[in-house]
Every structure is written in C-alpha cells, then in structure tokens.
Amino acid sequence: MINESKLLDRKILKNGDKFDQSLLWMLVLLVSFGLLMVYSASIAWAGYDGDQWQVVRKQAVFVGGGTFAALLACTVKMSFWRRYSLHLLLANTLVLLLILFVGRNINGAKRWISLSFFSYQPSETYKLVLIFYLAAFFNRRAEVLKELKSLIFPAVVIGGGLGLILLEPDLGATVVAALIALGMLFLADLPKKWFFTAVSFGFLGLVMAILLAPYRMERVTSFLDPFRDPLGKGYQLTHSLIANARGQWFGTGPGASLDKRFFLTESEAHTDFIFAVISEEWGFFGMCLLVFCYGWLVWRAFSIGKQARDLGLFFSSFVSYGIALWIGVQSFFHIGVNIGLLPTKGLTLPLVSYGGSAVVVMLVSMGLLLRADYENRLKMRGYKVEG
C-alpha cells in the first residue's frame, strides 16, 4: 500500500485520470453561464447607475474566491472533515445565534454579517456543515440508528440550528436544510416509524411557521392567484410568469429580456428570479437544457456516493448524497417559484444566481465532491484511504 499523503505531493489534479473531468466541465459550464446571466439580468439597473459591470464584476470575484477555496478543499482528506464535523456544526450554530444580535438588517431580516470584503451568510455554510455532521454520525453510529436515545443529541443540535435560521427569519433556508437532513436520514435507513415521525414534526413546524407569520400566509394566498393583486403581493410572480410566456420555445435572445428592466426589481432579477430571465431569453428549450444540467449534476453526485459506499468509504458516501440532495432540493425550489409551481420564497439558483456566500459555499461543496471521487479512484487502485 502507498500512503495517500505521498500522492498529494504529486498534485492531484495534474492527470485527467485522477479526477472526474465530466463533472469539472459541467461546473465550468454552469458557472460560466451564471456569470453571463448575472450580467444580463443586472445590466439594466446597473447601467442606470453608470457602471453596467458592477454586479458581474463582484460575482466574478466571488467565483474566483470560491474556486480557490474549492481547490483547497480538493487537497484536504475527507477524514479531516469527519474528525471536526461536530466542531464545525457547533461553531456555525454559535454564529447563527450571534447574527441575531449583530447581524446586518435588510428588509427586516438579519441573515448577514458584514465583513470588510463581503457579507457572510451563515445559513449557507450551515447546510454544508450539517451534511458533514450527519455523514460523520452515520459513519460511526450506523449500527445504533435503531436506538431512539442515540438520536436525541443530534436532534437537539440540528433542531437548534434550524430554529435559529427560522428566527432570522429565513424560512427557505430552513426548509432546504431540513429536507437535506430528512433525505440523509432516509438514505441512512432510519426506521420508518421514526422517519415518518420526523417528517410529521417537520411538516407541522412548516405549517405553524406560515400560519404565525401573516406575510408568509399572504405569499401562499397570492401564489394561488397572483393576478388577483398583480401590483401588490402577486407582483413578482406575475412578472415571472409573463417572462416565461414571452420566452416561448426559443426565447427572445441573450440580453433581450424586458421583465428584467425594472419589472423584476433590481434585488431579485439576478438572484431569486434569475430563472425567469433565463426562460425569457433562452425559451422553453433553454429551460429544459438547464434543468437537464442540474439533473445530471444530482445524478453524478449520487453515483459518486454509491461508489464510495461500495468501497466502504461511508463518510464520503453520505457527504456526496447530502450535496446531491442540496443541489436537487434548492434548484427545484428556485425553479418551482419562478414558474409558479411553489409560493414565492427567496432562494438562489445553485452556481448561477448572484451571491457571495451562496456561490462560494456551493463551489466548495463541488470541490468536496471531486475530492470524494478522487479518493474513490485511489481506493480502487489499491491505495490506503481512511474511511
């Protein structure tokens, strides 16, 4: 056996057979397309302020920083994240608590901590460290998942983090993180009665969060009939639907969207409603192609996870599964909101929408996926890899 640390000195990304080239090219495609669409969606109001490049320039910096962080993640053993998973989760939970007191308040929500170079959103990193923690828990305690007492501590820790995100308030991030956790519990073969109990409590919590906040209830009712109040609560959704309709089969062409020009507000067109701009400019076929790209990415992540499981690398397996669930759930919610399938909620489109924390953390997760695949290849060649 050759020790893995010696292989790292050979620069793991030097030879194509050491990593998944198809996955890497898909990431390059989505990120490049994202930069193009961020520029297209923001050019109208950014140019009105005198600098049409200001938004895409910031996004390019975020992508550059995220790419550098992803490359670093590629060089770190998966066992490192397993060893410090609980520490990372507790630290992130502490930051979520801190943000309620010192967070940056935007439109009544405290979701960001202002740093010198960008605004950090702890709920984004929480999704990733949650995956780490659950993967590590299943890796070392898979045999005791049948015992209810073994689940009490994880339930309290995870429930506390989700509760803090909900208090920001950020229902969208809470739902995405909760669905990631439930999906990983299902894949870990949690007994059905406990799994459905967890699902029931989660659904009850979602209903209560909507009923206890009038503005959330208004979003649900306006979603059912957005044209009843097209200039009020249904404004964003009606213009998103109009953009979808204008795109028809092949779109109006890159840069030719009308709804991005002050109809979808400047804070939404390149973030929460970027898919509407894509559907208007690229049409139904462009929408289908983008959905296919996300579907392929989810499938590839699950494939890496299954391969890791078959090789006995259970932590890498569950991390890959968690990332697959994250991409699938969040892209589904974003697209569902933009086409009127789901109530309006602010969630970015992974790797495409504008956003510092979102794109950096997602690129890091892609780096981890490449790392998991790399360790799978090492194990298949007979090298020693710590599971």
GROMACS .gro file of N, CA and C in nm, residues 270-337:
model
  204
  270HIS      N    1  -3.144   3.916  -1.069
  270HIS     CA    2  -3.020   3.840  -1.082
  270HIS      C    3  -2.997   3.745  -0.965
  271THR      N    4  -3.095   3.735  -0.874
  271THR     CA    5  -3.082   3.645  -0.759
  271THR      C    6  -3.197   3.545  -0.756
  272ASP      N    7  -3.307   3.584  -0.689
  272ASP     CA    8  -3.417   3.490  -0.666
  272ASP      C    9  -3.500   3.461  -0.790
  273PHE      N   10  -3.496   3.548  -0.891
  273PHE     CA   11  -3.577   3.528  -1.011
  273PHE      C   12  -3.492   3.523  -1.139
  274ILE      N   13  -3.370   3.476  -1.124
  274ILE     CA   14  -3.283   3.469  -1.243
  274ILE      C   15  -3.333   3.365  -1.342
  275PHE      N   16  -3.402   3.262  -1.293
  275PHE     CA   17  -3.453   3.160  -1.385
  275PHE      C   18  -3.561   3.218  -1.476
  276ALA      N   19  -3.636   3.316  -1.427
  276ALA     CA   20  -3.736   3.381  -1.512
  276ALA      C   21  -3.670   3.456  -1.627
  277VAL      N   22  -3.557   3.520  -1.598
  277VAL     CA   23  -3.483   3.589  -1.704
  277VAL      C   24  -3.427   3.488  -1.803
  278ILE      N   25  -3.377   3.376  -1.751
  278ILE     CA   26  -3.325   3.271  -1.839
  278ILE      C   27  -3.435   3.217  -1.929
  279SER      N   28  -3.553   3.193  -1.873
  279SER     CA   29  -3.663   3.138  -1.953
  279SER      C   30  -3.710   3.236  -2.059
  280GLU      N   31  -3.703   3.367  -2.029
  280GLU     CA   32  -3.743   3.467  -2.127
  280GLU      C   33  -3.641   3.479  -2.240
  281GLU      N   34  -3.514   3.474  -2.206
  281GLU     CA   35  -3.410   3.495  -2.308
  281GLU      C   36  -3.372   3.368  -2.384
  282TRP      N   37  -3.391   3.252  -2.320
  282TRP     CA   38  -3.349   3.126  -2.383
  282TRP      C   39  -3.466   3.034  -2.417
  283GLY      N   40  -3.585   3.068  -2.369
  283GLY     CA   41  -3.703   2.993  -2.407
  283GLY      C   42  -3.717   2.859  -2.337
  284PHE      N   43  -3.819   2.785  -2.380
  284PHE     CA   44  -3.850   2.655  -2.319
  284PHE      C   45  -3.735   2.556  -2.335
  285PHE      N   46  -3.672   2.556  -2.452
  285PHE     CA   47  -3.562   2.463  -2.474
  285PHE      C   48  -3.443   2.497  -2.386
  286GLY      N   49  -3.417   2.625  -2.366
  286GLY     CA   50  -3.310   2.665  -2.277
  286GLY      C   51  -3.338   2.625  -2.134
  287MET      N   52  -3.465   2.640  -2.090
  287MET     CA   53  -3.505   2.596  -1.957
  287MET      C   54  -3.481   2.447  -1.940
  288CYS      N   55  -3.524   2.368  -2.039
  288CYS     CA   56  -3.510   2.222  -2.032
  288CYS      C   57  -3.362   2.182  -2.027
  289LEU      N   58  -3.279   2.252  -2.103
  289LEU     CA   59  -3.136   2.221  -2.104
  289LEU      C   60  -3.074   2.248  -1.968
  290LEU      N   61  -3.113   2.359  -1.905
  290LEU     CA   62  -3.061   2.392  -1.773
  290LEU      C   63  -3.108   2.291  -1.669
  291VAL      N   64  -3.235   2.252  -1.676
  291VAL     CA   65  -3.288   2.151  -1.584
  291VAL      C   66  -3.211   2.019  -1.602
  292PHE      N   67  -3.181   1.985  -1.728
  292PHE     CA   68  -3.103   1.864  -1.754
  292PHE      C   69  -2.966   1.873  -1.687
  293CYS      N   70  -2.900   1.989  -1.694
  293CYS     CA   71  -2.768   2.007  -1.632
  293CYS      C   72  -2.775   1.982  -1.482
  294TYR      N   73  -2.879   2.035  -1.416
  294TYR     CA   74  -2.893   2.012  -1.272
  294TYR      C   75  -2.925   1.866  -1.244
  295GLY      N   76  -3.010   1.807  -1.326
  295GLY     CA   77  -3.041   1.666  -1.309
  295GLY      C   78  -2.917   1.579  -1.323
  296TRP      N   79  -2.832   1.611  -1.422
  296TRP     CA   80  -2.708   1.536  -1.440
  296TRP      C   81  -2.616   1.553  -1.321
  297LEU      N   82  -2.608   1.675  -1.268
  297LEU     CA   83  -2.521   1.703  -1.153
  297LEU      C   84  -2.567   1.623  -1.031
  298VAL      N   85  -2.697   1.619  -1.008
  298VAL     CA   86  -2.752   1.541  -0.896
  298VAL      C   87  -2.723   1.392  -0.916
  299TRP      N   88  -2.746   1.344  -1.038
  299TRP     CA   89  -2.719   1.203  -1.067
  299TRP      C   90  -2.571   1.169  -1.045
  300ARG      N   91  -2.481   1.257  -1.088
  300ARG     CA   92  -2.338   1.230  -1.074
  300ARG      C   93  -2.298   1.228  -0.926
  301ALA      N   94  -2.355   1.319  -0.847
  301ALA     CA   95  -2.323   1.320  -0.704
  301ALA      C   96  -2.371   1.192  -0.636
  302PHE      N   97  -2.490   1.147  -0.671
  302PHE     CA   98  -2.541   1.021  -0.616
  302PHE      C   99  -2.453   0.904  -0.661
  303SER      N  100  -2.406   0.906  -0.785
  303SER     CA  101  -2.321   0.799  -0.836
  303SER      C  102  -2.189   0.791  -0.760
  304ILE      N  103  -2.130   0.908  -0.732
  304ILE     CA  104  -2.007   0.912  -0.653
  304ILE      C  105  -2.034   0.858  -0.513
  305GLY      N  106  -2.148   0.896  -0.456
  305GLY     CA  107  -2.184   0.847  -0.323
  305GLY      C  108  -2.203   0.696  -0.321
  306LYS      N  109  -2.269   0.641  -0.420
  306LYS     CA  110  -2.289   0.496  -0.426
  306LYS      C  111  -2.157   0.422  -0.442
  307GLN      N  112  -2.069   0.477  -0.525
  307GLN     CA  113  -1.938   0.415  -0.544
  307GLN      C  114  -1.859   0.417  -0.414
  308ALA      N  115  -1.863   0.528  -0.341
  308ALA     CA  116  -1.794   0.538  -0.213
  308ALA      C  117  -1.851   0.438  -0.113
  309ARG      N  118  -1.982   0.422  -0.112
  309ARG     CA  119  -2.044   0.325  -0.022
  309ARG      C  120  -1.998   0.183  -0.053
  310ASP      N  121  -1.993   0.149  -0.183
  310ASP     CA  122  -1.949   0.016  -0.223
  310ASP      C  123  -1.804  -0.010  -0.187
  311LEU      N  124  -1.725   0.098  -0.179
  311LEU     CA  125  -1.584   0.086  -0.144
  311LEU      C  126  -1.560   0.093   0.007
  312GLY      N  127  -1.666   0.111   0.084
  312GLY     CA  128  -1.653   0.120   0.229
  312GLY      C  129  -1.616   0.257   0.281
  313LEU      N  130  -1.623   0.359   0.195
  313LEU     CA  131  -1.593   0.498   0.236
  313LEU      C  132  -1.726   0.566   0.270
  314PHE      N  133  -1.779   0.533   0.386
  314PHE     CA  134  -1.916   0.572   0.418
  314PHE      C  135  -1.932   0.721   0.444
  315PHE      N  136  -1.831   0.785   0.501
  315PHE     CA  137  -1.841   0.930   0.522
  315PHE      C  138  -1.848   1.003   0.388
  316SER      N  139  -1.758   0.969   0.296
  316SER     CA  140  -1.762   1.029   0.162
  316SER      C  141  -1.895   1.001   0.093
  317SER      N  142  -1.947   0.881   0.116
  317SER     CA  143  -2.075   0.844   0.055
  317SER      C  144  -2.187   0.935   0.101
  318PHE      N  145  -2.199   0.956   0.231
  318PHE     CA  146  -2.308   1.039   0.283
  318PHE      C  147  -2.288   1.187   0.252
  319VAL      N  148  -2.163   1.233   0.246
  319VAL     CA  149  -2.137   1.371   0.205
  319VAL      C  150  -2.184   1.392   0.061
  320SER      N  151  -2.152   1.298  -0.026
  320SER     CA  152  -2.194   1.307  -0.166
  320SER      C  153  -2.345   1.304  -0.178
  321TYR      N  154  -2.409   1.216  -0.101
  321TYR     CA  155  -2.556   1.211  -0.101
  321TYR      C  156  -2.615   1.345  -0.054
  322GLY      N  157  -2.555   1.401   0.052
  322GLY     CA  158  -2.606   1.527   0.105
  322GLY      C  159  -2.594   1.641   0.005
  323ILE      N  160  -2.480   1.647  -0.066
  323ILE     CA  161  -2.461   1.750  -0.167
  323ILE      C  162  -2.559   1.732  -0.281
  324ALA      N  163  -2.584   1.606  -0.321
  324ALA     CA  164  -2.683   1.578  -0.426
  324ALA      C  165  -2.822   1.626  -0.384
  325LEU      N  166  -2.860   1.599  -0.260
  325LEU     CA  167  -2.989   1.644  -0.209
  325LEU      C  168  -2.997   1.796  -0.206
  326TRP      N  169  -2.889   1.859  -0.164
  326TRP     CA  170  -2.884   2.006  -0.156
  326TRP      C  171  -2.906   2.068  -0.293
  327ILE      N  172  -2.830   2.023  -0.392
  327ILE     CA  173  -2.845   2.077  -0.527
  327ILE      C  174  -2.986   2.052  -0.580
  328GLY      N  175  -3.033   1.930  -0.563
  328GLY     CA  176  -3.165   1.895  -0.615
  328GLY      C  177  -3.278   1.972  -0.550
  329VAL      N  178  -3.277   1.980  -0.418
  329VAL     CA  179  -3.384   2.049  -0.346
  329VAL      C  180  -3.384   2.198  -0.375
  330GLN      N  181  -3.266   2.261  -0.368
  330GLN     CA  182  -3.262   2.407  -0.385
  330GLN      C  183  -3.292   2.449  -0.528
  331SER      N  184  -3.242   2.375  -0.627
  331SER     CA  185  -3.273   2.409  -0.766
  331SER      C  186  -3.421   2.385  -0.794
  332PHE      N  187  -3.479   2.279  -0.735
  332PHE     CA  188  -3.622   2.253  -0.753
  332PHE      C  189  -3.706   2.367  -0.696
  333PHE      N  190  -3.671   2.414  -0.576
  333PHE     CA  191  -3.746   2.523  -0.514
  333PHE      C  192  -3.733   2.652  -0.595
  334HIS      N  193  -3.611   2.683  -0.638
  334HIS     CA  194  -3.592   2.807  -0.715
  334HIS      C  195  -3.672   2.803  -0.845
  335ILE      N  196  -3.659   2.694  -0.919
  335ILE     CA  197  -3.730   2.682  -1.046
  335ILE      C  198  -3.881   2.677  -1.022
  336GLY      N  199  -3.924   2.604  -0.917
  336GLY     CA  200  -4.066   2.595  -0.885
  336GLY      C  201  -4.128   2.730  -0.856
  337VAL      N  202  -4.055   2.815  -0.783
  337VAL     CA  203  -4.104   2.950  -0.754
  337VAL      C  204  -4.115   3.032  -0.882
   0.00000   0.00000   0.00000
